[in-house]
GROMACS .gro file of C-alpha atoms in nm:
model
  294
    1UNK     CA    1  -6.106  -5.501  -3.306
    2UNK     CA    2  -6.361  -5.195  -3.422
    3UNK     CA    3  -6.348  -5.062  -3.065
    4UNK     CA    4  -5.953  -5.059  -3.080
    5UNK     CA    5  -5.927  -4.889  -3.425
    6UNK     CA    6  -6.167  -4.669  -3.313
    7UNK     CA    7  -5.970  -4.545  -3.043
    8UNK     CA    8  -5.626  -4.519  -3.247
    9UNK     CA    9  -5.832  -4.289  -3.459
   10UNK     CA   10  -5.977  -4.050  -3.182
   11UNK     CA   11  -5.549  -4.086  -3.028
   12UNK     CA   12  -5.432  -3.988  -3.402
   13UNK     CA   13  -5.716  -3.646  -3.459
   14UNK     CA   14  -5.591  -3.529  -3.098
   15UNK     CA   15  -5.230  -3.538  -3.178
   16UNK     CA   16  -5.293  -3.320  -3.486
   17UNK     CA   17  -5.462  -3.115  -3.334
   18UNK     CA   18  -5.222  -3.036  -3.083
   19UNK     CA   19  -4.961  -3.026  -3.331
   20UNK     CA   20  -5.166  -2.740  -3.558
   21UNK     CA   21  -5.225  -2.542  -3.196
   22UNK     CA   22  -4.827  -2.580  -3.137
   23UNK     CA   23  -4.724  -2.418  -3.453
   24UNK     CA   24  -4.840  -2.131  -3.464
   25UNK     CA   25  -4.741  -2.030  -3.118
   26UNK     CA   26  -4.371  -2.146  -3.220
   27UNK     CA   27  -4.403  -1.914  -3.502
   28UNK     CA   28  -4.506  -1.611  -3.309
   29UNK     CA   29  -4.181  -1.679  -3.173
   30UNK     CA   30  -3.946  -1.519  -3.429
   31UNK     CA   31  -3.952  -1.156  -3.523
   32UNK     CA   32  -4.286  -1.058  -3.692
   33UNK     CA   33  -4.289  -1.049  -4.083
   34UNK     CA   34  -4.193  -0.726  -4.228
   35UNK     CA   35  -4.429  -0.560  -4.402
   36UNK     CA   36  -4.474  -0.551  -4.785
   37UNK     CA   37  -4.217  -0.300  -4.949
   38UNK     CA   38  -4.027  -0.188  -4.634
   39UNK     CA   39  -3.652  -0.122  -4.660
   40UNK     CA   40  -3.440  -0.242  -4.363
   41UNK     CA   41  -3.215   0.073  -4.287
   42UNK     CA   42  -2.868   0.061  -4.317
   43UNK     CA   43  -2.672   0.107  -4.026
   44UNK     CA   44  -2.491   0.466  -4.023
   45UNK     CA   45  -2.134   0.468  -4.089
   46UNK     CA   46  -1.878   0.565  -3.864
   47UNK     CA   47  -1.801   0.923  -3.816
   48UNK     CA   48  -1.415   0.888  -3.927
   49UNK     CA   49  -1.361   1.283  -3.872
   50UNK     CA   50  -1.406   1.235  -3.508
   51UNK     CA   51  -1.216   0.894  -3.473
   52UNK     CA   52  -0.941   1.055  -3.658
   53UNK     CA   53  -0.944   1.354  -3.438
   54UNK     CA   54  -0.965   1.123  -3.109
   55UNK     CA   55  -0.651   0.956  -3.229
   56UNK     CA   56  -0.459   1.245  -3.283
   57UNK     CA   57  -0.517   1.378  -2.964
   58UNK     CA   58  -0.396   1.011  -2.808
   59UNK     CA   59  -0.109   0.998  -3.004
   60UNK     CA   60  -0.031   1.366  -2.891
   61UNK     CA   61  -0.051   1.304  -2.551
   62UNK     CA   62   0.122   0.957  -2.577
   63UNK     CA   63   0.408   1.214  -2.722
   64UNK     CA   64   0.439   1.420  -2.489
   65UNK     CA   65   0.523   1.149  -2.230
   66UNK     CA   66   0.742   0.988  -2.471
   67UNK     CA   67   0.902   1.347  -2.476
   68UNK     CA   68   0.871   1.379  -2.081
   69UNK     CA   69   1.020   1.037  -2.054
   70UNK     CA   70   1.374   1.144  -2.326
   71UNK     CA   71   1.403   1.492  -2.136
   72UNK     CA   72   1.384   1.300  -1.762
   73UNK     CA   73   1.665   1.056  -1.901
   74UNK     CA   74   1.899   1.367  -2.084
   75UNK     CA   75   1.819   1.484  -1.729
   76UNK     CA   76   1.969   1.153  -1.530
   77UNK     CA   77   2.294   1.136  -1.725
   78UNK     CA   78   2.385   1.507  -1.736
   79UNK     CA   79   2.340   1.442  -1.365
   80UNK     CA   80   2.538   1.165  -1.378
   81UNK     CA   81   2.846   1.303  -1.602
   82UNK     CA   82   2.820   1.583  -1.338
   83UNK     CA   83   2.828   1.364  -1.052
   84UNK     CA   84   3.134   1.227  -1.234
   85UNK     CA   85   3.332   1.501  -1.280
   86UNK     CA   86   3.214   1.636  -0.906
   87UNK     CA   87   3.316   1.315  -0.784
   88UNK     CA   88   3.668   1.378  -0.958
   89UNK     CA   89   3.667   1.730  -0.798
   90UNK     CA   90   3.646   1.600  -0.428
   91UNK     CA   91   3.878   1.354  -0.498
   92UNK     CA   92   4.158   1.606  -0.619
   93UNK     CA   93   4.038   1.836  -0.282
   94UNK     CA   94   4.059   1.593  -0.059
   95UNK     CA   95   4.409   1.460  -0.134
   96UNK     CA   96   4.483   1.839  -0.098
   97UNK     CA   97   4.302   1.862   0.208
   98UNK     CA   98   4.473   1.567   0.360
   99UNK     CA   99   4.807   1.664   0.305
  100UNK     CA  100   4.735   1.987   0.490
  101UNK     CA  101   4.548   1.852   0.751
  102UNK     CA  102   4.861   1.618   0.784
  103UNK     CA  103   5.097   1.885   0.773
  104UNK     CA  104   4.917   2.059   1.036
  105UNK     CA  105   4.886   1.788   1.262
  106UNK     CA  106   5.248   1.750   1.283
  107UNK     CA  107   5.281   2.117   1.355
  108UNK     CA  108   5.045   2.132   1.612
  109UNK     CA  109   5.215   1.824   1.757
  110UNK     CA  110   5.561   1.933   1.772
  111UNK     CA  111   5.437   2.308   1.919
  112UNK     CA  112   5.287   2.114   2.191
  113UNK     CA  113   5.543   1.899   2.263
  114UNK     CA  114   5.723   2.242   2.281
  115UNK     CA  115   5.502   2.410   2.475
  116UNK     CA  116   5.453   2.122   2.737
  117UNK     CA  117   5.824   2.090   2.786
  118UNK     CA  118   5.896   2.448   2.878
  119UNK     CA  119   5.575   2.621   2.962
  120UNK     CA  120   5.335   2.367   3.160
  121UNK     CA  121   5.487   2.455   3.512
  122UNK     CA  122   5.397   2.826   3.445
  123UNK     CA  123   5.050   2.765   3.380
  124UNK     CA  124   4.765   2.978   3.550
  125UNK     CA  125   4.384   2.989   3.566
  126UNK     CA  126   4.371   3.300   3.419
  127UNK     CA  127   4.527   3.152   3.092
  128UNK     CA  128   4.294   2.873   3.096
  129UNK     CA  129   3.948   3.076   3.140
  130UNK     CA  130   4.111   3.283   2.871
  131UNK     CA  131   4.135   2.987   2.622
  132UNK     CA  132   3.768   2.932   2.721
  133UNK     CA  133   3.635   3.215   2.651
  134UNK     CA  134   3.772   3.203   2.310
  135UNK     CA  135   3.709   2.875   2.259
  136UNK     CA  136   3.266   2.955   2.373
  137UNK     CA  137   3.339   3.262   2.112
  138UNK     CA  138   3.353   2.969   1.866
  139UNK     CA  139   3.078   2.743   1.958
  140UNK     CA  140   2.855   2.989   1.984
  141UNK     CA  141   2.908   3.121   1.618
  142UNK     CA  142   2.881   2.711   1.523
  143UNK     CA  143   2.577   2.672   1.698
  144UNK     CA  144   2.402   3.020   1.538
  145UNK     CA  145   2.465   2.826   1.184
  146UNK     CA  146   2.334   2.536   1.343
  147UNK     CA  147   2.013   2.690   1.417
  148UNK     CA  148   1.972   2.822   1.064
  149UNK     CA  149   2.084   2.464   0.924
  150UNK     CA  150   1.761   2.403   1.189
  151UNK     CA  151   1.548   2.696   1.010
  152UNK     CA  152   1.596   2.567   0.671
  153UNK     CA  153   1.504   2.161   0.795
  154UNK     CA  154   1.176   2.322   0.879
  155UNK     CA  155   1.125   2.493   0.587
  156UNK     CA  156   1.207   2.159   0.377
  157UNK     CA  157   0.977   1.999   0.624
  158UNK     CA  158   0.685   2.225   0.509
  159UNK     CA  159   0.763   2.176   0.126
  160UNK     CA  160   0.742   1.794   0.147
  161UNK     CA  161   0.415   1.817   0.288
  162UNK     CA  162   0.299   2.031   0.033
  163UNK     CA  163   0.416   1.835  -0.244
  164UNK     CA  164   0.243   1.493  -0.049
  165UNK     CA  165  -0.061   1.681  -0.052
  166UNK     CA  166  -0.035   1.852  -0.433
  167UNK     CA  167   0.122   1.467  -0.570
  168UNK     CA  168  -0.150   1.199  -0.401
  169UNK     CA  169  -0.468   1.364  -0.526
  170UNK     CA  170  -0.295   1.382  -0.878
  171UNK     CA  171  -0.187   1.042  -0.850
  172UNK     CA  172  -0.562   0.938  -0.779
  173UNK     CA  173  -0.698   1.099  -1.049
  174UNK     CA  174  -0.460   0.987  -1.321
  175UNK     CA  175  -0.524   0.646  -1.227
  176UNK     CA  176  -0.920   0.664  -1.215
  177UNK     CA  177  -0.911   0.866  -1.575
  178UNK     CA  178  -0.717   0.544  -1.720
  179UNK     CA  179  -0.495   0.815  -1.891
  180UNK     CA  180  -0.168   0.584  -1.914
  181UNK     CA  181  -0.420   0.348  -2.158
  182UNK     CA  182  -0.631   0.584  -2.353
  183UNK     CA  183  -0.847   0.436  -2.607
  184UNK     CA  184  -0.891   0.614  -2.933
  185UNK     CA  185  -1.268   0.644  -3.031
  186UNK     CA  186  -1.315   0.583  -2.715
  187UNK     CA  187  -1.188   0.805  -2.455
  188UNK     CA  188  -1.347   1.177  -2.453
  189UNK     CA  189  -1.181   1.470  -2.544
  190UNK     CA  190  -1.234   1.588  -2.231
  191UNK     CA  191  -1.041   1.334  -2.048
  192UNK     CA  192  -0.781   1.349  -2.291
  193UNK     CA  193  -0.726   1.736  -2.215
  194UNK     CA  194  -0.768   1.662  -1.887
  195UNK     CA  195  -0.497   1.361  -1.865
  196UNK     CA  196  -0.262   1.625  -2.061
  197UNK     CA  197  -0.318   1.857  -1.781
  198UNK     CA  198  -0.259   1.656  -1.475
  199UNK     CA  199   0.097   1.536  -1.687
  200UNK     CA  200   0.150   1.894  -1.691
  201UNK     CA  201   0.131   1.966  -1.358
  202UNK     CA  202   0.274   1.709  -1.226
  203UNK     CA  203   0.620   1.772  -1.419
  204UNK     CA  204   0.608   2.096  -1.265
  205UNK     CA  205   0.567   1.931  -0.931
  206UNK     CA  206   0.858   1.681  -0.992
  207UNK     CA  207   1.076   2.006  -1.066
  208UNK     CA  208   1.054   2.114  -0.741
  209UNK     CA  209   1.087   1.824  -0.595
  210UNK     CA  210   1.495   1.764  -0.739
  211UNK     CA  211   1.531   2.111  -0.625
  212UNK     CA  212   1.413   2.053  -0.284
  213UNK     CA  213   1.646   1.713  -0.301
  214UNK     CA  214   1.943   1.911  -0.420
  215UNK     CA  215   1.912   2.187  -0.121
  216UNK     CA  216   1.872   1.865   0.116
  217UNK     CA  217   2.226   1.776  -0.033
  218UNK     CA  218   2.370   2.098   0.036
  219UNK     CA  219   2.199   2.125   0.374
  220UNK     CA  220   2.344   1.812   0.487
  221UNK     CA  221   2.735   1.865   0.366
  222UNK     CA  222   2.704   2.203   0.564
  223UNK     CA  223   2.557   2.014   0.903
  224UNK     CA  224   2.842   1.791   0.863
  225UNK     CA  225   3.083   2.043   0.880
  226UNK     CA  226   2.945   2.196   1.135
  227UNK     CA  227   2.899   1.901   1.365
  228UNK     CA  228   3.284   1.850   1.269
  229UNK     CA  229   3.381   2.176   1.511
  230UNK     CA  230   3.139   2.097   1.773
  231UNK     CA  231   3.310   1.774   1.801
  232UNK     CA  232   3.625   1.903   1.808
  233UNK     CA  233   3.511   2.215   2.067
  234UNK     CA  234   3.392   1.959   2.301
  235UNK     CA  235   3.748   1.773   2.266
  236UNK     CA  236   3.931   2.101   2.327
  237UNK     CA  237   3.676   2.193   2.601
  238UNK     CA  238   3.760   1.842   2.794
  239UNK     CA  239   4.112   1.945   2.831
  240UNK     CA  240   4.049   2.251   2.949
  241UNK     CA  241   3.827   2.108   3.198
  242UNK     CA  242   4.073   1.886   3.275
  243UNK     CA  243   4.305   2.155   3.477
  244UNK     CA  244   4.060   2.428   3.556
  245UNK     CA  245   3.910   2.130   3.768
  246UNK     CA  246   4.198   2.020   3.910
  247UNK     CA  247   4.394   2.382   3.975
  248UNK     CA  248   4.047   2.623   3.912
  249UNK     CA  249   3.746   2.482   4.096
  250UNK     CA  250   3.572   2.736   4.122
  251UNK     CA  251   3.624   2.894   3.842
  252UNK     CA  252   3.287   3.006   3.636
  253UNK     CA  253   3.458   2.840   3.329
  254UNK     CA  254   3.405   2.463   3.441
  255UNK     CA  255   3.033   2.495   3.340
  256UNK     CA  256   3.062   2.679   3.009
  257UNK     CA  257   3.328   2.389   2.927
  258UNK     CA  258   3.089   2.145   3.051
  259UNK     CA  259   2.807   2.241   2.838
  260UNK     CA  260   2.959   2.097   2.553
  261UNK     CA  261   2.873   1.782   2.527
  262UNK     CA  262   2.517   1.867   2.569
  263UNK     CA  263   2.543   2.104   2.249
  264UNK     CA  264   2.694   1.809   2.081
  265UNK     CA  265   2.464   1.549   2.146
  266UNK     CA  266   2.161   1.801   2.034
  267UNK     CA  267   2.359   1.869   1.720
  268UNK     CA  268   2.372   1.501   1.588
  269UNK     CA  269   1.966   1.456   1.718
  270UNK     CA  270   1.957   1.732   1.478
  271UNK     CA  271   2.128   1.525   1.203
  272UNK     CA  272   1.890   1.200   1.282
  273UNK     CA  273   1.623   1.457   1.150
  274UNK     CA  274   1.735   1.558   0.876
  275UNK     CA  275   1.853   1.197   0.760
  276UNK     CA  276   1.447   1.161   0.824
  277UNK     CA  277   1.374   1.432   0.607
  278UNK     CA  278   1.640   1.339   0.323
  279UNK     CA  279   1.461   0.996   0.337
  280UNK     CA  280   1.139   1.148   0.272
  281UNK     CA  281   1.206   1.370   0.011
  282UNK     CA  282   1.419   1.106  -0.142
  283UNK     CA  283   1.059   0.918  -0.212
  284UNK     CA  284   0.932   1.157  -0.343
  285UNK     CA  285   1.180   1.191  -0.560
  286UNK     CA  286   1.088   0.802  -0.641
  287UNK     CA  287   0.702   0.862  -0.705
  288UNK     CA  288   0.539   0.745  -1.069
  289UNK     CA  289   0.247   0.895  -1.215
  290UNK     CA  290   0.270   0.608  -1.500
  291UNK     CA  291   0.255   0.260  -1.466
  292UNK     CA  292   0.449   0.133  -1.799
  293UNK     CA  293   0.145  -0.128  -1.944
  294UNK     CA  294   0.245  -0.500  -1.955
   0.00000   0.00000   0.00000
């Protein structure tokens, strides 16, 4: 038994020992002990002044969208009342129009019924290449406003571009600034001036693009009207064509009447481009700077 208590001594002096070397390494875990008589500084307090200021300027630019936002709505429904009372306008003018159009048409249908009852046989070439001539008097003056309805598409043309160019990069940086969630404290004065800036510029660039939209408007009512007479030119040239073919064939005047349909058919390509332009400018028109936050 001696050797056996022997041995649970030797097992019991090791195991203290190796506790004792244990502690003090698990002490030289924590933080070191401060030193006798030293005051733990107090953290500084926050520099209100410049949170305060860093605010303001947020809330001043969050105004002046809220402002941007109350003048682009005013904007919409003075548009809108004015569409309303256009609308109204056209209405009134086109009941007008259509009574003299009717009106006309009846006259013009009860001359020719006149004139083909008692002044067909008697027709000559002469008359007919006549009629032509007046008749290529007129296209020609449609298709000289044609070509400046042409003259202003390219013009439009060159202003969407340069708004695409002036609106993405603006877009891009307003979005990598984070200026639509501006964080008082937080986001620099210099970002803040800056987000105020882009806003700026870009309401100026949104300006210009419902007055390019508003030309496009105009530019497109005047096509129409214009592609109106070359429609009814080529009509008029078809039954001219029709004798000076059959009586005239070889008059001069059979190719001048025959051109018309080409002049047409260039006139409403014409009109598939600007529908392509409207389009574009129309998204424009559509573009955000601002994402409203969830």
């Amino acid at each position: 038994m001696r050797p056996f208590f022997s041995c649970l001594s030797l097992f019991t002096l090791l195991l203290f020992a190796a506790e004792s070397q244990a502690q003090p390494r698990a002490r030289r875990r924590g933080p070191p002990p401060a030193p006798p008589g030293h005051v733990q500084p107090k953290p500084e307090p926050p520099d209100t002044a410049a949170i305060c200021q860093s605010r303001q300027s947020v809330l001043a630019q969050e105004q002046r969208r809220l402002d941007a936002s109350q003048s682009d709505l005013a904007g919409v429904d003075s548009e809108l009342e004015a569409l309303k009372q256009r609308m109204a306008q056209l209405t009134n003018e086109r009941n007008a129009l259509q009574r003299r159009m009717d009106s006309q048409e009846r006259r013009v249908s009860a001359l020719k019924k006149s004139y083909d009852k008692e002044c067909t046989k008697n027709e000559t070439c002469e008359q007919y290449e006549t009629l032509v001539t007046t008749l290529d008097k007129q296209s020609s003056e449609v298709e000289k406003e044609m070509a400046i309805v042409r003259t202003d598409m390219t013009t439009s043309r060159t202003e969407i571009n340069n708004l695409q160019r002036e609106i993405d990069p603006l877009r891009t940086e307003y979005a990598s600034l984070k200026c639509n969630d501006m964080v008082p404290g937080e986001t620099s004065q210099e970002t803040i001036d800056r987000c105020a800036a882009i806003f700026s510029q870009w309401n100026r660039l949104q300006a210009r693009v419902n007055q390019l939209n508003s030309r496009l408007s105009e530019l497109r009512s005047r096509y129409q009207q214009l592609l109106s007479q070359l429609r009814s030119i080529e009509s008029r040239g078809k039954n001219y064509e029709t004798y000076l073919a059959s009586n005239c064939s070889s008059s001069a005047k059979l190719v001048t009447v025959r051109g018309y349909g080409g002049v047409r058919q260039r006139a409403e390509k014409l009109g598939k481009e600007l529908d392509d332009l409207i389009h574009d400018a129309t998204k424009l028109r559509g573009i955000e700077i601002t994402v409203t936050p969830k």
